[in-house]
XYZ file of C-alpha atoms in Angstrom:
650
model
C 25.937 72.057 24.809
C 28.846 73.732 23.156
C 29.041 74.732 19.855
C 30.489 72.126 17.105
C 33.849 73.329 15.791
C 34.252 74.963 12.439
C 37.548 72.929 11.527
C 37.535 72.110 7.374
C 36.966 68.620 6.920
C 36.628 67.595 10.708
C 33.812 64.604 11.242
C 32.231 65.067 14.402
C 30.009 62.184 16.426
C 27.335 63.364 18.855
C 26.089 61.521 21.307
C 22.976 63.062 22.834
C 20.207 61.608 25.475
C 16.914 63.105 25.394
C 18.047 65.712 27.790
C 19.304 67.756 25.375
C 17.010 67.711 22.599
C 19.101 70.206 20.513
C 22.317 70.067 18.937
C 24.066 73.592 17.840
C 26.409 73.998 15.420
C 27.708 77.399 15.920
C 24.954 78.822 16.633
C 22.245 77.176 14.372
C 19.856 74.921 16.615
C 18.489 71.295 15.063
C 16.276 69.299 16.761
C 17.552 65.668 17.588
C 15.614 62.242 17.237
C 15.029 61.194 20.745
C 13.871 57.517 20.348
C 10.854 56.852 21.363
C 12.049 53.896 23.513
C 14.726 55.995 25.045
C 17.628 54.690 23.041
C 20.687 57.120 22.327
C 20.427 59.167 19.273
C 23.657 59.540 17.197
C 23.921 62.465 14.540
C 26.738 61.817 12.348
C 28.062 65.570 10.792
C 30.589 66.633 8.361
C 31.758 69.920 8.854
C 33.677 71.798 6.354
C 33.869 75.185 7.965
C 31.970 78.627 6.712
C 30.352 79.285 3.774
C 28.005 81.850 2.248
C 24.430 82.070 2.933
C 21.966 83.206 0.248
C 22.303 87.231 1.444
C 25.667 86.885 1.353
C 26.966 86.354 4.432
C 27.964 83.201 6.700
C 26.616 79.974 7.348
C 28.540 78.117 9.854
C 29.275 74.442 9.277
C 29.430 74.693 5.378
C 32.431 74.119 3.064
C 34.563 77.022 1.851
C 32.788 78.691 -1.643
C 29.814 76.928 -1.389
C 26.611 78.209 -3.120
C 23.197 77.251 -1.738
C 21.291 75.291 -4.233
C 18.799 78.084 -6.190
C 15.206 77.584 -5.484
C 12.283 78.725 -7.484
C 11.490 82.740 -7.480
C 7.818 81.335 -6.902
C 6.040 78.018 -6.606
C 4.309 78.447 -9.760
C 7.591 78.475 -11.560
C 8.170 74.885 -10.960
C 4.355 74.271 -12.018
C 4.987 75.659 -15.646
C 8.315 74.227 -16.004
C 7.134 70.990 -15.368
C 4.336 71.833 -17.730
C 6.471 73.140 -20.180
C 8.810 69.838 -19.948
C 6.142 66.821 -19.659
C 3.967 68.529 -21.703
C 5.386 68.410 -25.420
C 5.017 67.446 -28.731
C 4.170 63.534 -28.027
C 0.912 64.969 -25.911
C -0.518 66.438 -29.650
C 1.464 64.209 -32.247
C 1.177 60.874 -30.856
C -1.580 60.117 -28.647
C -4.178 61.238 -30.166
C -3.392 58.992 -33.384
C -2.607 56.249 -30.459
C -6.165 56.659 -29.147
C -8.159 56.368 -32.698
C -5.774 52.939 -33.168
C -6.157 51.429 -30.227
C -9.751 51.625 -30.173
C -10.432 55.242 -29.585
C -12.488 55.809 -26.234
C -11.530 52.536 -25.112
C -7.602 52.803 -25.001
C -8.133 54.841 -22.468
C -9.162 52.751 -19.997
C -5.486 50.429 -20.257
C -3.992 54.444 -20.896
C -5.499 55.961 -17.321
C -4.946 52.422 -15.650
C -1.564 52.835 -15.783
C -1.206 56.732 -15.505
C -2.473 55.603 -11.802
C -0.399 52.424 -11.352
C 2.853 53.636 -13.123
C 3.290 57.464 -14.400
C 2.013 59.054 -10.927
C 3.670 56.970 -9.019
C 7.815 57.246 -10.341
C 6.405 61.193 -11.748
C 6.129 62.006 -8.023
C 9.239 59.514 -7.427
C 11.257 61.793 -9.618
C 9.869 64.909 -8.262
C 9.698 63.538 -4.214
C 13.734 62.384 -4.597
C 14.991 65.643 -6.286
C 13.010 67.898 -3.694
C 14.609 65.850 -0.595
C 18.213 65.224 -1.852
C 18.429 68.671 -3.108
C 20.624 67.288 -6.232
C 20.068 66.656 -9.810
C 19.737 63.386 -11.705
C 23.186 61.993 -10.676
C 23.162 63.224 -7.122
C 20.236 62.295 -6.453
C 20.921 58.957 -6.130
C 23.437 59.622 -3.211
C 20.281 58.153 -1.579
C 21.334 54.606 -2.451
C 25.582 55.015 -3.737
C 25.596 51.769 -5.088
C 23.241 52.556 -7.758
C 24.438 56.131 -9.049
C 24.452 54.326 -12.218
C 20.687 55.515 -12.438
C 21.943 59.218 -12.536
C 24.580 58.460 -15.549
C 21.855 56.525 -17.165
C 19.246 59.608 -16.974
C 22.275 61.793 -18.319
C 22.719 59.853 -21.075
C 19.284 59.708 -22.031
C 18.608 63.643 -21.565
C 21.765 64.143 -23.395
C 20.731 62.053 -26.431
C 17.183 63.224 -26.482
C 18.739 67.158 -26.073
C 20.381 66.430 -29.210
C 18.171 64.914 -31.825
C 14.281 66.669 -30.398
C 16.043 69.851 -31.002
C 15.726 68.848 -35.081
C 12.140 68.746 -34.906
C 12.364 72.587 -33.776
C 14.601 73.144 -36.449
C 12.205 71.902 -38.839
C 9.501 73.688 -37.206
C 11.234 77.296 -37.359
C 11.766 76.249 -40.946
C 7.556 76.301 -41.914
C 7.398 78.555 -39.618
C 9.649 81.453 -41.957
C 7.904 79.878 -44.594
C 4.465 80.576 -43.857
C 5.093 84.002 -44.206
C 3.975 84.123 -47.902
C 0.709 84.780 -49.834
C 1.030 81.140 -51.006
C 2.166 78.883 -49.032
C 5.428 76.703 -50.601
C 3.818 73.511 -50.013
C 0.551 74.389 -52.047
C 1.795 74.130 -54.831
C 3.599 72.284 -58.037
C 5.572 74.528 -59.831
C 8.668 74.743 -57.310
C 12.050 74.196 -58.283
C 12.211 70.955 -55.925
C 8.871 69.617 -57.315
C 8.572 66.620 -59.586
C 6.551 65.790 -62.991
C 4.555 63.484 -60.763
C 2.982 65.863 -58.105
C -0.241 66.576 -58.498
C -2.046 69.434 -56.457
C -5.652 67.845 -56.460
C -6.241 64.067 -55.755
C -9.774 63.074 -57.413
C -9.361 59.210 -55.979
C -13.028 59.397 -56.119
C -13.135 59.597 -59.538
C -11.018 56.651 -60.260
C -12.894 54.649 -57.739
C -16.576 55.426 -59.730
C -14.332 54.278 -63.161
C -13.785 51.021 -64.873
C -11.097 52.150 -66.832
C -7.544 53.021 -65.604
C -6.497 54.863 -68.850
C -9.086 57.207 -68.470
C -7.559 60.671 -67.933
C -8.627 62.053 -64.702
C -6.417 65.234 -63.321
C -4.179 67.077 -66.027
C -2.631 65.046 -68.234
C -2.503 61.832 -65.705
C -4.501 58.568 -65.835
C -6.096 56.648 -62.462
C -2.909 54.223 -62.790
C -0.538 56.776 -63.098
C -2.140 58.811 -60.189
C -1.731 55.912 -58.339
C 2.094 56.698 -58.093
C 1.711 60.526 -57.753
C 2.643 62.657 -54.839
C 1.280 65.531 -53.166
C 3.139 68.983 -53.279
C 3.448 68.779 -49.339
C 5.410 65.468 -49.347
C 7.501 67.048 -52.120
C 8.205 69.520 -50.295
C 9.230 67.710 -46.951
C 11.096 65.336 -48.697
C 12.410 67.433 -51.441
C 13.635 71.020 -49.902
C 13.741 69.813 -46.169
C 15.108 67.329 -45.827
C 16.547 66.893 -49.423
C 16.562 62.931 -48.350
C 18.985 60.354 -49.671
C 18.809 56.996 -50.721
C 20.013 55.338 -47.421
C 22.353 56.026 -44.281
C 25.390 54.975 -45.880
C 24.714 58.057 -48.176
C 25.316 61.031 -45.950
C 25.142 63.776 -49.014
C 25.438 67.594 -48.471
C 24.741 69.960 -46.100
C 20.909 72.027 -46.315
C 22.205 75.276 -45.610
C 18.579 76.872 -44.554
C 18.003 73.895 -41.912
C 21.639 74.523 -40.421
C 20.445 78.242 -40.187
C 17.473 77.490 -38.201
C 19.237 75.012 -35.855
C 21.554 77.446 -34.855
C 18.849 79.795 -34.228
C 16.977 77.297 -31.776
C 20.013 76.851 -30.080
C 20.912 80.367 -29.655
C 17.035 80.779 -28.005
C 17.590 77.690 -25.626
C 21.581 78.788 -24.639
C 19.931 82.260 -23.508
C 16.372 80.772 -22.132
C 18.785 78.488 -19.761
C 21.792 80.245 -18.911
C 21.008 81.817 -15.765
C 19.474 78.964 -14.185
C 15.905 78.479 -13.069
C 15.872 82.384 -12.329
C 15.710 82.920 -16.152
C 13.730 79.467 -17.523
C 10.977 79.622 -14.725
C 10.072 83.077 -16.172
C 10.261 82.010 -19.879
C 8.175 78.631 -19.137
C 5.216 81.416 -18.379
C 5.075 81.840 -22.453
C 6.165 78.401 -23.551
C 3.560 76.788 -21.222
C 0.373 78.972 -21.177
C 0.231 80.139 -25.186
C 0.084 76.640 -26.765
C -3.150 75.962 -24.634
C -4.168 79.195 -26.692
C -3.369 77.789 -30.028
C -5.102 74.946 -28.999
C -8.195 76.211 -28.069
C -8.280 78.882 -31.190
C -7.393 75.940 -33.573
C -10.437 73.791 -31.971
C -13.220 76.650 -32.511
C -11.481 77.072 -35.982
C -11.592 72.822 -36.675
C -14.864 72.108 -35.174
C -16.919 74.403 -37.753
C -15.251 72.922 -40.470
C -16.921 70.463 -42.946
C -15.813 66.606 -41.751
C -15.166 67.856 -38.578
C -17.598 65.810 -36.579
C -16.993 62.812 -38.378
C -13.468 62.925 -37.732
C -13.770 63.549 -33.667
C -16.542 60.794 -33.601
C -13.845 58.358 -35.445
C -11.308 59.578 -32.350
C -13.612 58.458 -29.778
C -15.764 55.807 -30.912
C -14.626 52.838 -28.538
C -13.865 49.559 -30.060
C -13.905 47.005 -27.570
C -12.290 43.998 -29.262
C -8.913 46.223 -28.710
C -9.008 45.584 -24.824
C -7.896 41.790 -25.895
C -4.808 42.747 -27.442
C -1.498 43.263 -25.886
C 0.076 45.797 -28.684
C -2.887 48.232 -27.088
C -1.819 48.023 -23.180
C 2.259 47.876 -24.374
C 0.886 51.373 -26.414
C -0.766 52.701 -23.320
C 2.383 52.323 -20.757
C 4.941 53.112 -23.302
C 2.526 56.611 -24.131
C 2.438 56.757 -20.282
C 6.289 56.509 -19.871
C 7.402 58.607 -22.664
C 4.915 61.397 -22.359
C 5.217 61.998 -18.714
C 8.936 62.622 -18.963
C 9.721 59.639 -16.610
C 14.027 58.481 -16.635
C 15.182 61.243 -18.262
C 16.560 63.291 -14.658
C 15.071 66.089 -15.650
C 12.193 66.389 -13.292
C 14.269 65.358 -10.437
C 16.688 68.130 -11.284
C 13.475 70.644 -11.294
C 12.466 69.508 -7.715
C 15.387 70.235 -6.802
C 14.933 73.767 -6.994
C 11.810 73.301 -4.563
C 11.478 74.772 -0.765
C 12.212 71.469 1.185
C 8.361 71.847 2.548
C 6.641 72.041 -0.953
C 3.742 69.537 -1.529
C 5.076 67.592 -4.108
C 2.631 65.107 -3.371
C -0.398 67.943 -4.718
C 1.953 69.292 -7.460
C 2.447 65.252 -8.705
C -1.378 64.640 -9.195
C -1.881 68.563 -10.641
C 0.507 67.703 -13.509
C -0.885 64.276 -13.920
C -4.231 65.592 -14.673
C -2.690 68.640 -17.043
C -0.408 66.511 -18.898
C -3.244 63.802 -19.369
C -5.984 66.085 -19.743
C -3.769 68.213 -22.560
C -3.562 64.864 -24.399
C -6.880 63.976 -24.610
C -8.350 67.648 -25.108
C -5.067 67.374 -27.860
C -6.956 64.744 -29.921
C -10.084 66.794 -30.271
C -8.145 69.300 -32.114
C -6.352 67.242 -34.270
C -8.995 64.959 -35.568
C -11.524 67.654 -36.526
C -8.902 69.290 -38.772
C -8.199 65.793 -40.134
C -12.284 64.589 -40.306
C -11.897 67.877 -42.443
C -8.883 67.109 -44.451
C -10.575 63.867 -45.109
C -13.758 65.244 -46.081
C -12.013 67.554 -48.790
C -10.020 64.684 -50.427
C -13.198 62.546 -50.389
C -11.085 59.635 -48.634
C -11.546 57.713 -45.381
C -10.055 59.478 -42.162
C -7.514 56.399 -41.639
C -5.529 57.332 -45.033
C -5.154 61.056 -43.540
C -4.324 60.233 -39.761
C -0.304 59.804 -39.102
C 1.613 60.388 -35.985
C 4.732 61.694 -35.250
C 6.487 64.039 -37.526
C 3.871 62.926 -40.769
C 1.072 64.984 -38.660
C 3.120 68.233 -38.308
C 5.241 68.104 -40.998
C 3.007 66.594 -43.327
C -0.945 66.382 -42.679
C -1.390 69.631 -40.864
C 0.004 71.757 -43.790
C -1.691 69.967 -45.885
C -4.975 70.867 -43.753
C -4.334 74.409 -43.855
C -3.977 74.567 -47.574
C -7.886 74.047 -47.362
C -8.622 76.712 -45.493
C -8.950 80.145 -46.428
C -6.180 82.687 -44.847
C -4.310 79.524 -45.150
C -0.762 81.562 -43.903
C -2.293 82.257 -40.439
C -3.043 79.029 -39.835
C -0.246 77.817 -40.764
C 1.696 79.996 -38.615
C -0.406 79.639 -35.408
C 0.325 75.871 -35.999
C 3.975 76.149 -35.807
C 4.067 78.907 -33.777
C 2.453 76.695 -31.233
C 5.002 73.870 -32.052
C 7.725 75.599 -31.299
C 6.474 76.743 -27.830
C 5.657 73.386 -27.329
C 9.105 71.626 -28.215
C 11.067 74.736 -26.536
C 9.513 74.100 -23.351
C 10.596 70.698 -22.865
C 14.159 71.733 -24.772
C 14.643 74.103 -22.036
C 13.819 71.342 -19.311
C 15.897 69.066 -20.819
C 19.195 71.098 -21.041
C 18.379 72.604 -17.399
C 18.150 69.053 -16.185
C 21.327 67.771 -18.010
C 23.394 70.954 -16.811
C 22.278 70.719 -13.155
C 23.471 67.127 -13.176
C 26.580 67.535 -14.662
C 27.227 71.100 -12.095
C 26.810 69.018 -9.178
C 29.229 66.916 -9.819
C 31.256 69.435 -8.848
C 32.325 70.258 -5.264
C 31.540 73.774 -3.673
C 35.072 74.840 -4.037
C 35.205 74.237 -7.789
C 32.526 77.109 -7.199
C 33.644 80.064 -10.057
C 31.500 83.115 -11.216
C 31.125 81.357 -15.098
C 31.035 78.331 -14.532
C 27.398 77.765 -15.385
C 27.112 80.140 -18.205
C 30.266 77.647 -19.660
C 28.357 74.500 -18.656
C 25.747 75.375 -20.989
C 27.764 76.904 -23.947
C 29.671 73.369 -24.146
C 25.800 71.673 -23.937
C 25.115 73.280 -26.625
C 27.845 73.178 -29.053
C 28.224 69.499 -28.433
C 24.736 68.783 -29.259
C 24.957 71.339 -32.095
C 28.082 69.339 -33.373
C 25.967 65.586 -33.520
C 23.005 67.441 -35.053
C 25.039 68.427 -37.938
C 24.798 64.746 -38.971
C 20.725 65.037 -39.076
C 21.208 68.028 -41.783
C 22.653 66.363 -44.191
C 20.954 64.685 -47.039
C 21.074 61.758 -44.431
C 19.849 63.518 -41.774
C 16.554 61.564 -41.668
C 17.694 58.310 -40.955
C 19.996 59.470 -38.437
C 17.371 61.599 -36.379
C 15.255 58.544 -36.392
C 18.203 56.436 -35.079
C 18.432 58.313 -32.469
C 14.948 58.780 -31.536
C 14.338 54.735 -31.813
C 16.934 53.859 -30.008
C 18.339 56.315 -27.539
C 15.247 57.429 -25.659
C 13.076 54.920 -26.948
C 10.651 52.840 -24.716
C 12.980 50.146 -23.893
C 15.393 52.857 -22.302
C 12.633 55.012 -20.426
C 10.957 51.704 -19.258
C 14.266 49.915 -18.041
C 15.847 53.268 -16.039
C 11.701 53.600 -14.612
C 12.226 49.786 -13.529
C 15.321 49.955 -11.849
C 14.233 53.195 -9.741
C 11.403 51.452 -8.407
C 13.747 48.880 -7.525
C 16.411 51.053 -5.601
C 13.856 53.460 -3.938
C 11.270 50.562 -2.697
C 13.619 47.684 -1.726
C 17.235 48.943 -1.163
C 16.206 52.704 0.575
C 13.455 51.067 1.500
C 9.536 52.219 0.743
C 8.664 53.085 4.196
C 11.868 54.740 5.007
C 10.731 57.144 1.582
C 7.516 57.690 3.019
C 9.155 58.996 6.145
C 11.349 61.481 4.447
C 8.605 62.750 2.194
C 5.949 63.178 5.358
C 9.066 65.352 6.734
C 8.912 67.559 4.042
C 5.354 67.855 3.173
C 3.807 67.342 6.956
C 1.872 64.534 6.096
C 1.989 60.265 4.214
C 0.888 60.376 0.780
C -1.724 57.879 -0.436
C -0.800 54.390 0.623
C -0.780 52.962 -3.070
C 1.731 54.986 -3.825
C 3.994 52.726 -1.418
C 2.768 49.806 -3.042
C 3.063 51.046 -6.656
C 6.586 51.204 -5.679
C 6.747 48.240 -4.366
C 5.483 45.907 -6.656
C 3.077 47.169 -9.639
C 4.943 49.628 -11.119
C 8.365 47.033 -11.411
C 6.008 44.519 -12.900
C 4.753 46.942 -15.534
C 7.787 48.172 -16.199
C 9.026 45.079 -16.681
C 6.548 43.509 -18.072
C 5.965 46.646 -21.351
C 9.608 46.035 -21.654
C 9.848 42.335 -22.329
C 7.542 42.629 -24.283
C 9.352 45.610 -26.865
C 12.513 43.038 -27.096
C 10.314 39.817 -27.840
C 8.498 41.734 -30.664
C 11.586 43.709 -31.488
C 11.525 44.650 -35.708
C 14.196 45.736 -37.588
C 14.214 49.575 -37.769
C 12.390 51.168 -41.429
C 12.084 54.306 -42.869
C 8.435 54.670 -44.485
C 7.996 50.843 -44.499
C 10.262 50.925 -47.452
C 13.977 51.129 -46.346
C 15.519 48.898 -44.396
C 18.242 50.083 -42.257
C 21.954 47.890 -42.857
C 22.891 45.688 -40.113
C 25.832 48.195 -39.229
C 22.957 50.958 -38.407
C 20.917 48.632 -36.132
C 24.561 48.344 -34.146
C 24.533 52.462 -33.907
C 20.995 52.575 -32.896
C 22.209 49.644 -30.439
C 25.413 51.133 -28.866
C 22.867 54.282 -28.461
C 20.155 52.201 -26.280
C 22.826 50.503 -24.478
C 25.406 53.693 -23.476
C 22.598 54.446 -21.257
C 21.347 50.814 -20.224
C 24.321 49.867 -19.001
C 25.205 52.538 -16.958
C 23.771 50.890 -13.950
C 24.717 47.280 -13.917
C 28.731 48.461 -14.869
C 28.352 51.152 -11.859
C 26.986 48.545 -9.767
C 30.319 46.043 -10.632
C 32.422 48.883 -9.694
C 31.920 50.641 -6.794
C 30.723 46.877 -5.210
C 34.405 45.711 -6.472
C 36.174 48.918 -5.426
C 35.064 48.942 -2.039
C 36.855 46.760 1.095
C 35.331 44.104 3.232
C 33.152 41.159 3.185
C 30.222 40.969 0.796
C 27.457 42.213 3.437
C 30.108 44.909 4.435
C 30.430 46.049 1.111
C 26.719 46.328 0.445
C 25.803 48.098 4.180
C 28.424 50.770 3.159
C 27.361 51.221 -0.537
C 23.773 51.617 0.469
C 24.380 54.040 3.298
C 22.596 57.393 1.851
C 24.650 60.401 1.718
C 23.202 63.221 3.539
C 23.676 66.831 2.075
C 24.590 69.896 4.614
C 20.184 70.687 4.230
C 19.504 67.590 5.739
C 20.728 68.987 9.073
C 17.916 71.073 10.001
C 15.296 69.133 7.793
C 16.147 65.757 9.033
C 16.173 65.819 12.550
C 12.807 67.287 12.340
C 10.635 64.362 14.519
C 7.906 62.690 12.724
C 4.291 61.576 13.080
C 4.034 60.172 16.926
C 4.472 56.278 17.087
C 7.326 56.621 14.286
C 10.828 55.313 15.772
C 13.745 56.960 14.665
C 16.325 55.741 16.783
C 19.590 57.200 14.895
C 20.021 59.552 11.413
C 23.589 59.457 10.139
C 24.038 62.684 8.436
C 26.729 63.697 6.471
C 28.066 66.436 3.384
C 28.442 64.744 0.020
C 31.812 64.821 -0.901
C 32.595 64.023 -3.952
């Protein structure tokens, strides 16, 4: 057999019987799929001449410039990066006020059901597709052309979220300079940005055991006009952070201090990410591992507190009447979706940094159970610090427990202003919330970047080109998060975060993957390619997950969002104008879209009859890897009659 030629650009057809089980190409040996009813294999090739190998010198049969795709210095690089990513600030902030609402023990029966049925599944999707395509969240989808709408889509999404999460870090770094102080800023009422109506103490108690509303209870205030008072910690969120305006259409100034921090957070993730996973697989080590520490220091703190008990007991205490409603199960999948990291590209983009024979299957179900577990040991945490809160104030635990921004911003200061060495607590807190938010910030750019870079053929290949990738990122993120530092900022960060990565996105992109993975690749044809790479079939649900659960979940959640679709409000008070809701909506549908206008396209672009058109926009795209790995035989009684494999040329 001689040796395939080394012309640039020359596509080369092999024809091979099972007498000659090998096929060279200059040298380098691949095993070919002799069918198993003794049909002639074909190997389709494009060969674009030499090309570097990873030491530097030549690999024959790859393009001119061409850089091997980076893979992790270590396995457990890819662990705490996914970790670090899926793992955030929805795993402490949201579920664990999801799980007291919904019933507390109880929602998580609908919560695990469809962990099993719907974030496993497309989480080792995501992870399965990047590892085998060796390609980000555009390439990926080389798999099935036709739909590389699902890569713009994800980039879109990651690009949106990159840009507004990064506030909530911003806001963080904020308390966290703040906390440095014998008295913490929020403690108290006689700041310049406080009002006559804040009141330090609350003694609702009081006014509850009184008759009279006149009678004067704290200061110089009556019950009725405590009724109307606010706390020094709302003051000072409102008041010196984010200095809020009346409305969107009133944009205001510029806080000067916030702007400051931003920059800051964005210097840290430009110099966490700019070397590629080399750098961000070492700095995931600290961003992953020391907000379990937190965590666990905070819980021995919280559960000796006074209240404490009652407030975990009020977090678990199942209420079965919820398993009736519908609101509870939509909560559980959208939860699911949003806190496993699922549409966004990212995690495809960190597979594709894996060894082509990792177990992604084992690393899918070891993340499950972290990110999961981390939620619900999350919620223990959080609720005996709030049983405590609630216990001080002498109200019920539902007035103190918020989600979202409200518990970090808000309720958790206000918890640590009860304790004594209030400052370290306070700074452990946020301390822990930045690691928290950085790690998936660092994800999320990564993943962005690496989808954007391969876009690029090997010969755009330069020595910078990275390092400039991520500086323009950056500064165009930087540039839209101005607008969320203004007096106005508020309304536009939440904009953004109802819209643009919202469940309706996450659970439409999740949908359509199913969709091109199971029935146009083809679910069995999957299964193949992954028991090539990880020597053995993953659990047979899986397949049918993909097939058919997971769509109808997906789908399902999702009708459901636009049939009980409200108008967006700020605090239940402000309305957003009609003109915002059409931002908000241009912001869901940049990304939605994506895939049906790709679709119309490339099927209208290309030649031929209608069945011609789809046979040649579903062909997969073969990278150069898939040479060796591909031709690799499978399980005995699997036919494999013919593997057209090709370069991606873009």
């Amino acid at each position: 057999m001689e040796n395939l030629p080394a012309s640039s650009g020359s596509l080369v057809l092999l024809e091979e019987t099972k007498k000659n089980p090998f096929i060279k190409s200059n040298g380098i040996e691949y095993v070919s799929l002799a069918a198993a009813n003794g049909s002639v294999p074909s190997v389709v090739v494009t060969n674009f001449g030499d090309g570097p190998d990873k030491k530097g010198g030549v690999v024959p049969g790859v393009g001119p410039g061409y850089q091997e795709r980076e893979t992790w210095t270590r396995q457990m690089d890819f662990i705490m990066s996914c970790v670090g990513f899926a793992v955030g600030l929805g795993n402490v902030w949201r579920f664990p006020y999801l799980c007291y609402k919904n019933g507390g023990g109880v929602f998580l029966i609908p919560y695990l059901l469809i962990v099993f049925v719907g974030g496993i599944p497309i989480f080792f999707m995501e992870i399965s597709l990047g590892q085998f395509m060796k390609a980000g969240g555009i390439n990926a989808w080389n798999i099935a052309p036709l739909f590389k709408g699902l890569g713009y889509a994800s980039m879109v999404i990651v690009f949106f979220c990159n840009t507004y999460y990064i506030m909530v870090l911003a806001w963080g770094l904020y308390y966290l300079v703040k906390s440095f102080s014998s008295t913490l800023p929020w403690s108290t009422c006689d700041n310049e940005w406080n009002t006559p109506s804040c009141v330090e103490t609350f003694q609702h108690q009081d006014c509850k055991n009184s008759s009279l509303t006149n009678i004067t209870i704290t200061g110089n205030m009556t019950c009725a006009q405590l009724a109307n008072a606010s706390s020094p910690i709302v003051e000072f969120w409102e008041n010196k952070v984010l200095d809020i305006s009346s409305g969107l259409d009133e944009p205001g100034r510029l806080n000067w201090e916030i702007l400051l921090c931003l920059m800051a957070v964005w210097v840290i993730v430009y110099f966490c990410v700019w070397k590629g996973v080399k750098s961000t697989g070492k700095v995931v080590y600290i961003t992953a591992t020391f907000p379990y520490l937190v965590l666990i220091i905070l819980l021995v703190r919280g559960v000796t507190l006074p209240g404490a008990y009652d407030g975990i007991m009020y977090y678990i205490s199942p209420d079965w009447s919820k398993l009736s409603q519908a609101q509870v199960w939509v909560d559980a999948g959208t939860q699911v979706f949003f806190s496993y990291a699922i549409g966004l590209g990212a995690l495809t983009a960190l597979g594709s940094y894996n060894r082509f024979n990792n177990d992604c299957h084992k690393d899918a179900f070891i993340l499950a159970f972290i990110n999961s577990g981390t939620s619900f040991f999350a919620g223990f945490v959080v609720f005996s610090i709030l049983g405590f809160m609630a216990a001080e104030q002498g109200v019920e635990i539902s007035q103190v427990a918020v989600s979202g921004p409200g518990l970090a911003f808000i309720a958790y200061p206000k918890a640590v202003t009860l304790l004594p060495v209030s400052p370290l607590w306070a700074a452990l807190f946020f301390i822990m919330l930045l690691l928290l938010g950085l790690g998936s910030q660092f994800v999320g750019v990564e993943g962005f970047v690496a989808g954007i870079l391969d876009l690029f053929p090997g010969h755009y290949q330069y020595r910078y080109k990275r390092e400039i990738a991520v500086v323009i990122c950056c500064l165009l993120c930087f540039i839209i998060d101005i607008s969320m530092v203004t007096q106005g900022g508020m309304y536009v960060f939440q904009l953004f975060d109802y819209y643009s990565a919202s469940g309706m996105t996450l659970l439409w992109q999740a949908f359509w993957e199913c969709v091109v993975v199971a029935w146009v690749y083809g679910a069995d044809r999957f299964m193949d390619d992954i028991a090539r790479m990880i020597g053995y079939r993953p659990f047979f649900w899986v397949k049918w997950c993909w097939l058919f659960v997971t769509p109808c979940v997906c789908m399902g959640i999702f009708l459901f969002h636009l049939i009980t679709y409200k108008r967006l409000t700020y605090n239940n008070v402000y309305v957003y104008p009609w003109w915002g809701e059409v931002i908000g909506w241009f912001l869901a549908l940049s990304s939605m879209l994506c895939i049906p206008l790709t679709f119309i396209y490339k099927l209208f672009r290309a030649k031929g009859s209608f069945a011609e058109r789809w046979s040649y926009l579903t062909t997969p795209v073969w990278g150069a890897h898939h040479l060796e790995y591909m031709a690799t035989p499978l399980a005995p009684g699997i036919d494999d009659d013919r593997v057209v494999i090709s370069e991606t040329v873009m």
